[in-house]
């Protein structure tokens, strides 16, 4: 870490003069914007710059280069990594542009928006963005990580629907990036996270979708074994019009948690389908029949309620996350997972999810991207709350789970889940060629390494 100097402190007024947004030092109003969604992550930058526009970001980058600082970006802080006082944190919450073109079926979205903002703007036009599992996650960060949402098997990655980015590079250049303009950046921004620039706005295609059939069916933890095995068999021939995941849950007894789920072990089958209602009901009916649900939220839902499929938490909390990709899962794999994460395992994790991939995700889109490992069969995602009494257990158990599932995991991971700044961990999200080319592009567009913070790729790891 580069400790800030009196010269930097004295010149902060020049940064304030250079931007139309607000610059906040520790203890000043606005510095609280640095607080991430995952409050376990220590985010304590030198200053927070709440930018009004792309020019503010370029000015912040130039200031950082001049003073030997780095620049990170945050909207919601779902993918937060530790930041210290050698970093200026750009907060994009004021970039709230949202223009829906009903005829072209597109949306132009400022980097300050979360998915629910876009859903609410598109819904009156009978259109829908391909949002993630949580609709309170920032649009830009989600798309630069590829984006795996509840309908991933039907449509593929959310980033496959990006038409253009507006970015500020680490060299301070403002660029409009499309498949035809700066095509190499268009490739790398979709999957490369913050490696190649800070996104200020994005243009995406919208889908002519208003409703879907989905939600979650919850079973008592005592039925986890029969449900999990039936779910795995069910996945073998699930059509592409449907996506699903299985989650072992231990939700706390809080007012926002439905009473049948609070303070007990449960298992959830999450389901989202664009099949007609009769076909979709017949599909999920195969699982409804293997045990008696304690709560059934699967129904015809408006697209605006797509967040109900996973029902991810909204309020900030301290968490530890782990993720891995797998090849084919066998009955033995499910039995091992049950032994370390199911009822009776003494797992301290809040959620252990296995998400079925494949379908449209496995096919390369029209415009190739830096997102790798489309051939994975499942994604394993684990999250535990870091309460003072259980924090060590949560972290240690994640390592135990990793070891137990190693016969089926590929050694690869998703860019968007379980944020990390360790280069070797980040490298697991890419193949060797993609890592090389992302690093080469970073050398060109961030020659001073000002964006070298968090999930970024550099060849000299």
Coordinates of C-alpha atoms in Angstrom, one line a residue:
X1 CA 0.0 0.0 0.0
X2 CA 1.2 3.5 -0.8
X3 CA 0.5 5.8 2.1
X4 CA -1.0 9.1 1.1
X5 CA 1.3 12.1 1.5
X6 CA 0.7 15.7 2.5
X7 CA 1.1 16.7 -1.1
X8 CA -1.8 14.5 -2.1
X9 CA -3.9 15.8 0.7
X10 CA -3.2 19.4 -0.3
X11 CA -4.0 18.7 -3.9
X12 CA -7.4 17.1 -3.2
X13 CA -8.9 20.5 -3.8
X14 CA -7.7 20.4 -7.3
X15 CA -9.7 17.2 -7.8
X16 CA -12.7 18.8 -6.3
X17 CA -12.3 21.7 -8.7
X18 CA -12.0 19.3 -11.7
X19 CA -15.2 17.3 -11.1
X20 CA -18.8 18.4 -11.0
X21 CA -19.6 15.5 -8.6
X22 CA -18.6 15.3 -4.9
X23 CA -15.3 14.2 -3.4
X24 CA -15.5 12.9 0.2
X25 CA -12.6 12.1 2.5
X26 CA -12.9 9.9 5.5
X27 CA -15.3 11.4 8.0
X28 CA -16.9 13.7 5.5
X29 CA -20.5 13.4 4.2
X30 CA -20.5 11.1 1.2
X31 CA -17.7 8.8 2.3
X32 CA -20.3 6.4 3.5
X33 CA -20.9 5.5 -0.1
X34 CA -17.8 3.3 0.2
X35 CA -19.7 0.9 2.4
X36 CA -20.1 -2.3 0.3
X37 CA -23.1 -4.6 0.3
X38 CA -20.8 -7.2 1.8
X39 CA -19.9 -5.3 5.0
X40 CA -17.2 -7.9 5.9
X41 CA -15.0 -6.4 3.3
X42 CA -12.8 -3.5 4.5
X43 CA -13.4 -0.8 1.9
X44 CA -11.5 2.3 3.2
X45 CA -10.3 4.3 0.2
X46 CA -8.4 7.6 0.3
X47 CA -11.5 9.3 -1.0
X48 CA -14.9 8.6 -2.6
X49 CA -15.7 10.4 -5.8
X50 CA -19.5 10.4 -6.5
X51 CA -19.3 11.2 -10.2
X52 CA -21.9 13.1 -12.2
X53 CA -20.6 12.0 -15.6
X54 CA -17.9 10.3 -17.6
X55 CA -15.7 13.4 -17.6
X56 CA -15.6 13.2 -13.8
X57 CA -14.2 9.7 -14.0
X58 CA -11.6 10.7 -16.6
X59 CA -10.5 13.6 -14.2
X60 CA -10.3 11.1 -11.3
X61 CA -8.1 8.8 -13.4
X62 CA -5.8 11.6 -14.4
X63 CA -5.5 12.7 -10.7
X64 CA -4.7 9.2 -9.7
X65 CA -2.0 8.8 -12.3
X66 CA -0.4 12.1 -11.3
X67 CA -0.3 11.1 -7.6
X68 CA 0.5 7.4 -7.8
X69 CA -2.9 6.2 -6.7
X70 CA -5.3 3.6 -8.1
X71 CA -8.9 3.9 -9.1
X72 CA -11.7 1.4 -8.2
X73 CA -15.4 1.6 -9.1
X74 CA -18.5 0.7 -7.1
X75 CA -22.2 0.9 -7.3
X76 CA -23.7 -1.6 -4.9
X77 CA -20.6 -3.3 -3.6
X78 CA -21.8 -6.8 -4.2
X79 CA -18.4 -7.7 -5.7
X80 CA -16.3 -5.7 -3.2
X81 CA -12.7 -6.4 -2.5
X82 CA -10.5 -4.7 0.2
X83 CA -9.5 -1.2 -0.6
X84 CA -7.0 1.0 1.3
X85 CA -5.8 4.6 1.2
X86 CA -3.9 4.2 -2.0
X87 CA -7.2 4.0 -3.9
X88 CA -9.8 6.5 -5.1
X89 CA -13.2 5.0 -5.2
X90 CA -15.5 6.1 -8.1
X91 CA -19.1 5.7 -7.0
X92 CA -21.4 5.6 -10.0
X93 CA -24.8 6.0 -8.2
X94 CA -25.5 9.4 -9.9
X95 CA -25.3 7.9 -13.5
X96 CA -29.0 7.1 -13.7
X97 CA -29.7 7.5 -17.4
X98 CA -32.3 5.1 -18.6
X99 CA -33.8 5.4 -22.2
X100 CA -36.1 2.7 -23.5
X101 CA -36.5 2.4 -27.3
X102 CA -39.7 0.3 -27.7
X103 CA -39.3 0.0 -31.5
X104 CA -35.7 -1.1 -31.5
X105 CA -36.2 -3.1 -28.2
X106 CA -33.2 -1.6 -26.6
X107 CA -32.3 0.2 -23.4
X108 CA -29.5 2.7 -22.8
X109 CA -28.6 2.4 -19.1
X110 CA -26.3 4.5 -16.9
X111 CA -23.9 2.6 -14.7
X112 CA -25.7 3.9 -11.6
X113 CA -28.7 1.7 -12.1
X114 CA -29.6 -1.6 -10.6
X115 CA -31.5 -4.2 -12.6
X116 CA -34.9 -3.5 -10.9
X117 CA -34.6 0.1 -12.2
X118 CA -34.3 -1.2 -15.8
X119 CA -37.1 -3.8 -15.3
X120 CA -39.5 -1.1 -14.0
X121 CA -38.7 1.1 -17.0
X122 CA -39.0 -1.6 -19.6
X123 CA -42.2 -3.3 -18.3
X124 CA -44.7 -0.7 -19.5
X125 CA -43.5 -1.4 -23.0
X126 CA -43.9 -5.2 -22.7
X127 CA -40.2 -5.7 -22.7
X128 CA -37.7 -7.1 -20.3
X129 CA -33.9 -7.0 -19.6
X130 CA -32.1 -10.2 -19.0
X131 CA -31.4 -9.5 -15.4
X132 CA -29.5 -11.5 -12.8
X133 CA -30.8 -13.6 -9.9
X134 CA -30.7 -10.5 -7.7
X135 CA -32.4 -7.4 -9.2
X136 CA -30.7 -5.1 -6.7
X137 CA -27.2 -5.8 -8.2
X138 CA -25.7 -3.0 -10.4
X139 CA -26.1 -3.5 -14.1
X140 CA -22.6 -2.6 -15.2
X141 CA -20.7 -4.9 -12.8
X142 CA -23.0 -7.8 -13.6
X143 CA -22.6 -7.4 -17.3
X144 CA -18.8 -7.1 -17.3
X145 CA -18.7 -10.4 -15.4
X146 CA -20.8 -12.1 -18.1
X147 CA -24.0 -12.4 -16.1
X148 CA -25.8 -15.7 -15.3
X149 CA -29.5 -15.1 -14.5
X150 CA -32.6 -17.2 -13.9
X151 CA -33.1 -17.8 -17.6
X152 CA -29.5 -18.6 -18.5
X153 CA -30.3 -21.9 -20.2
X154 CA -32.9 -20.2 -22.5
X155 CA -31.1 -17.1 -23.5
X156 CA -27.5 -17.5 -22.5
X157 CA -25.4 -14.9 -20.8
X158 CA -26.8 -11.4 -20.1
X159 CA -23.7 -9.9 -21.6
X160 CA -24.4 -11.6 -24.9
X161 CA -27.2 -9.0 -25.2
X162 CA -25.0 -6.0 -24.9
X163 CA -24.9 -3.7 -27.9
X164 CA -22.4 -1.1 -26.7
X165 CA -20.5 0.3 -23.8
X166 CA -19.3 3.8 -22.9
X167 CA -16.2 3.6 -20.9
X168 CA -13.3 5.5 -19.4
X169 CA -10.0 3.6 -19.8
X170 CA -7.1 3.6 -17.4
X171 CA -5.4 6.0 -19.8
X172 CA -8.3 8.5 -19.2
X173 CA -9.8 8.0 -22.7
X174 CA -13.6 8.2 -23.2
X175 CA -14.6 5.5 -25.7
X176 CA -17.8 4.2 -27.3
X177 CA -17.3 0.5 -27.7
X178 CA -19.3 -1.7 -30.0
X179 CA -18.7 -4.8 -32.1
X180 CA -17.4 -2.5 -34.9
X181 CA -15.7 0.2 -32.8
X182 CA -12.9 -0.9 -30.6
X183 CA -14.0 -4.5 -31.2
X184 CA -11.1 -5.9 -29.0
X185 CA -12.5 -3.9 -26.0
X186 CA -16.0 -5.1 -26.8
X187 CA -14.7 -8.7 -26.6
X188 CA -12.8 -8.1 -23.3
X189 CA -15.4 -6.0 -21.4
X190 CA -17.8 -8.9 -21.5
X191 CA -16.2 -11.1 -18.9
X192 CA -13.1 -9.1 -18.1
X193 CA -14.7 -7.2 -15.2
X194 CA -12.8 -3.9 -14.6
X195 CA -9.7 -4.9 -16.5
X196 CA -10.2 -2.6 -19.4
X197 CA -12.1 0.4 -18.1
X198 CA -14.8 1.9 -16.0
X199 CA -18.2 1.6 -17.6
X200 CA -20.3 4.7 -17.6
X201 CA -23.2 3.5 -19.7
X202 CA -24.3 0.4 -21.6
X203 CA -26.8 -0.3 -24.3
X204 CA -28.6 -3.7 -24.3
X205 CA -31.2 -5.6 -26.3
X206 CA -34.5 -6.1 -24.5
X207 CA -36.7 -9.2 -24.7
X208 CA -40.4 -9.2 -25.7
X209 CA -41.3 -11.0 -22.5
X210 CA -43.9 -10.0 -19.9
X211 CA -44.4 -13.1 -17.8
X212 CA -42.8 -16.4 -17.0
X213 CA -43.7 -19.5 -15.0
X214 CA -41.4 -19.9 -12.1
X215 CA -40.4 -19.3 -8.5
X216 CA -39.3 -21.8 -5.8
X217 CA -40.7 -24.9 -4.2
X218 CA -39.4 -25.4 -0.6
X219 CA -39.2 -28.7 1.2
X220 CA -38.3 -29.6 4.7
X221 CA -34.6 -30.5 5.3
X222 CA -35.6 -34.0 6.2
X223 CA -36.5 -34.5 2.6
X224 CA -33.3 -33.1 1.2
X225 CA -31.9 -36.5 0.1
X226 CA -34.9 -37.6 -1.9
X227 CA -35.4 -34.1 -3.4
X228 CA -31.8 -33.6 -4.4
X229 CA -31.5 -37.0 -6.1
X230 CA -34.8 -36.5 -7.9
X231 CA -33.7 -33.0 -9.0
X232 CA -30.4 -34.4 -10.5
X233 CA -32.3 -37.0 -12.5
X234 CA -34.8 -34.3 -13.6
X235 CA -32.0 -32.1 -14.9
X236 CA -30.8 -34.8 -17.3
X237 CA -33.5 -34.0 -19.9
X238 CA -34.8 -30.6 -18.8
X239 CA -35.6 -28.6 -22.0
X240 CA -33.8 -25.3 -22.7
X241 CA -36.9 -23.3 -22.2
X242 CA -36.4 -23.9 -18.4
X243 CA -33.7 -23.2 -15.9
X244 CA -33.2 -24.4 -12.4
X245 CA -31.1 -24.7 -9.3
X246 CA -31.1 -26.6 -6.1
X247 CA -30.3 -24.9 -2.8
X248 CA -29.7 -26.1 0.7
X249 CA -30.9 -23.3 3.0
X250 CA -30.5 -22.4 6.6
X251 CA -32.2 -19.0 6.8
X252 CA -32.1 -17.1 10.0
X253 CA -35.3 -16.4 12.1
X254 CA -35.7 -12.8 10.8
X255 CA -39.0 -10.9 10.1
X256 CA -38.2 -10.8 6.3
X257 CA -37.8 -14.6 6.1
X258 CA -41.1 -16.5 5.6
X259 CA -42.1 -18.3 8.8
X260 CA -42.1 -21.8 7.2
X261 CA -38.4 -21.3 6.3
X262 CA -37.1 -19.3 9.2
X263 CA -34.6 -20.9 11.6
X264 CA -34.7 -24.4 10.1
X265 CA -33.0 -26.5 7.4
X266 CA -34.8 -26.5 4.1
X267 CA -34.1 -27.3 0.5
X268 CA -35.4 -25.2 -2.4
X269 CA -35.9 -26.1 -6.1
X270 CA -35.7 -22.9 -8.1
X271 CA -37.4 -22.9 -11.5
X272 CA -37.9 -20.4 -14.3
X273 CA -39.6 -21.4 -17.6
X274 CA -40.9 -19.8 -20.8
X275 CA -42.8 -23.0 -21.7
X276 CA -46.6 -22.7 -21.8
X277 CA -48.2 -23.0 -18.4
X278 CA -49.4 -26.6 -18.8
X279 CA -46.0 -27.9 -20.0
X280 CA -44.1 -26.0 -17.2
X281 CA -46.5 -27.2 -14.6
X282 CA -46.1 -30.8 -15.7
X283 CA -42.3 -30.4 -15.5
X284 CA -42.2 -29.0 -12.0
X285 CA -44.9 -31.4 -11.0
X286 CA -42.4 -34.2 -11.2
X287 CA -40.5 -32.7 -8.3
X288 CA -43.5 -31.5 -6.3
X289 CA -44.6 -35.2 -6.1
X290 CA -41.4 -36.5 -4.5
X291 CA -42.0 -34.9 -1.1
X292 CA -44.6 -32.6 0.5
X293 CA -43.6 -28.9 -0.1
X294 CA -43.7 -26.7 3.0
X295 CA -44.0 -23.6 0.8
X296 CA -44.7 -23.4 -2.9
X297 CA -44.1 -20.1 -4.7
X298 CA -44.0 -21.4 -8.3
X299 CA -46.7 -19.8 -10.5
X300 CA -47.2 -17.5 -13.5
X301 CA -45.3 -14.4 -12.5
X302 CA -44.7 -11.0 -14.1
X303 CA -41.2 -10.5 -15.3
X304 CA -40.9 -7.7 -12.8
X305 CA -41.0 -10.4 -10.1
X306 CA -38.1 -12.4 -11.5
X307 CA -36.1 -11.7 -8.3
X308 CA -38.5 -14.0 -6.5
X309 CA -37.0 -17.1 -8.1
X310 CA -33.9 -16.9 -6.0
X311 CA -35.1 -14.4 -3.4
X312 CA -31.6 -13.1 -2.7
X313 CA -31.2 -10.9 0.4
X314 CA -31.4 -7.2 -0.2
X315 CA -30.0 -5.8 3.1
X316 CA -26.2 -5.5 3.4
X317 CA -24.6 -8.2 5.5
X318 CA -21.1 -9.7 6.3
X319 CA -20.7 -12.8 4.1
X320 CA -18.1 -15.3 2.9
X321 CA -18.6 -16.7 -0.6
X322 CA -17.2 -19.6 -2.5
X323 CA -17.8 -20.7 -6.1
X324 CA -16.7 -23.5 -8.5
X325 CA -17.8 -24.9 -11.8
X326 CA -18.3 -28.6 -12.3
X327 CA -18.6 -31.2 -15.1
X328 CA -21.2 -33.8 -15.0
X329 CA -22.6 -34.5 -11.5
X330 CA -23.3 -38.1 -10.5
X331 CA -25.5 -39.5 -7.7
X332 CA -22.3 -40.0 -5.8
X333 CA -21.6 -36.2 -6.1
X334 CA -25.0 -35.3 -4.7
X335 CA -24.5 -37.8 -1.9
X336 CA -21.2 -36.1 -1.0
X337 CA -22.7 -32.7 -1.2
X338 CA -25.5 -33.8 1.1
X339 CA -23.0 -35.2 3.6
X340 CA -21.1 -31.8 3.9
X341 CA -24.0 -29.4 3.3
X342 CA -27.3 -31.1 3.9
X343 CA -29.3 -31.7 7.1
X344 CA -27.2 -33.3 9.8
X345 CA -23.9 -32.1 8.3
X346 CA -23.6 -29.2 10.8
X347 CA -22.9 -27.0 7.8
X348 CA -22.7 -23.3 8.9
X349 CA -23.5 -22.0 5.4
X350 CA -26.6 -20.0 4.8
X351 CA -27.0 -21.3 1.3
X352 CA -25.3 -23.9 -0.8
X353 CA -26.6 -23.8 -4.4
X354 CA -26.1 -26.0 -7.4
X355 CA -27.2 -24.3 -10.6
X356 CA -27.8 -26.2 -13.9
X357 CA -26.0 -24.6 -16.8
X358 CA -25.9 -25.7 -20.4
X359 CA -28.5 -24.9 -23.0
X360 CA -28.0 -21.5 -24.7
X361 CA -25.1 -20.7 -22.4
X362 CA -23.0 -23.5 -23.9
X363 CA -23.2 -22.0 -27.4
X364 CA -21.0 -19.2 -28.6
X365 CA -23.0 -16.0 -29.3
X366 CA -22.7 -13.9 -32.5
X367 CA -20.0 -11.8 -30.9
X368 CA -17.4 -13.8 -28.9
X369 CA -16.4 -12.5 -25.5
X370 CA -13.9 -13.0 -22.7
X371 CA -16.3 -15.1 -20.7
X372 CA -14.9 -18.6 -20.6
X373 CA -16.0 -22.1 -19.5
X374 CA -19.3 -22.2 -21.3
X375 CA -19.0 -25.9 -21.3
X376 CA -19.5 -26.3 -17.5
X377 CA -22.5 -28.4 -16.5
X378 CA -23.2 -26.8 -13.1
X379 CA -22.2 -23.9 -11.0
X380 CA -21.7 -24.4 -7.2
X381 CA -22.2 -21.3 -5.1
X382 CA -21.9 -21.1 -1.3
X383 CA -22.6 -18.2 1.0
X384 CA -22.3 -18.0 4.7
X385 CA -23.0 -15.1 7.1
X386 CA -19.9 -14.1 9.1
X387 CA -21.4 -13.7 12.5
X388 CA -18.7 -13.2 15.2
X389 CA -19.3 -16.6 16.8
X390 CA -19.3 -18.6 13.5
X391 CA -17.0 -16.7 11.1
X392 CA -14.1 -19.1 11.4
X393 CA -16.4 -22.1 10.9
X394 CA -18.0 -20.6 7.8
X395 CA -14.6 -20.0 6.1
X396 CA -13.2 -23.4 7.2
X397 CA -16.3 -25.2 6.1
X398 CA -16.1 -23.6 2.6
X399 CA -12.6 -25.2 2.3
X400 CA -13.9 -28.5 3.4
X401 CA -16.7 -28.3 0.9
X402 CA -14.2 -27.4 -1.8
X403 CA -12.1 -30.5 -1.0
X404 CA -15.1 -32.8 -0.8
X405 CA -16.4 -31.8 -4.2
X406 CA -13.0 -31.7 -5.9
X407 CA -13.6 -35.0 -7.9
X408 CA -16.3 -33.2 -9.8
X409 CA -15.2 -29.5 -9.9
X410 CA -13.1 -28.3 -12.9
X411 CA -10.8 -25.9 -11.1
X412 CA -12.5 -23.1 -12.9
X413 CA -14.9 -20.4 -11.6
X414 CA -17.3 -17.6 -12.6
X415 CA -16.0 -14.0 -12.7
X416 CA -19.1 -12.6 -10.9
X417 CA -19.4 -14.5 -7.7
X418 CA -17.0 -14.7 -4.7
X419 CA -15.0 -11.6 -5.5
X420 CA -11.3 -11.9 -5.0
X421 CA -8.2 -9.8 -5.7
X422 CA -5.7 -12.8 -5.7
X423 CA -4.3 -13.1 -9.3
X424 CA -4.2 -16.9 -9.1
X425 CA -7.9 -17.1 -8.0
X426 CA -8.9 -14.6 -10.7
X427 CA -7.0 -16.6 -13.3
X428 CA -9.4 -19.5 -12.7
X429 CA -12.1 -17.6 -14.5
X430 CA -10.2 -17.7 -17.8
X431 CA -8.4 -20.0 -20.1
X432 CA -4.8 -19.2 -20.9
X433 CA -5.4 -17.5 -24.2
X434 CA -8.1 -15.2 -22.8
X435 CA -5.8 -14.3 -19.8
X436 CA -3.0 -13.4 -22.2
X437 CA -5.2 -11.2 -24.5
X438 CA -6.9 -9.5 -21.6
X439 CA -3.5 -8.7 -20.1
X440 CA -2.2 -7.4 -23.4
X441 CA -5.2 -5.1 -23.8
X442 CA -4.7 -3.9 -20.2
X443 CA -1.1 -3.0 -21.0
X444 CA -2.4 -0.9 -23.9
X445 CA -5.4 0.8 -22.4
X446 CA -4.2 1.1 -18.7
X447 CA -0.5 1.6 -19.3
X448 CA 0.1 3.1 -15.8
X449 CA -1.9 0.3 -14.0
X450 CA -4.3 2.8 -12.4
X451 CA -7.1 0.3 -12.6
X452 CA -5.1 -2.5 -11.1
X453 CA -7.5 -3.1 -8.3
X454 CA -9.7 -6.1 -7.5
X455 CA -10.8 -8.5 -10.3
X456 CA -8.5 -7.4 -13.1
X457 CA -6.2 -9.3 -15.4
X458 CA -2.5 -8.6 -15.8
X459 CA 0.0 -10.8 -17.5
X460 CA 2.7 -10.5 -14.8
X461 CA 0.7 -12.2 -12.1

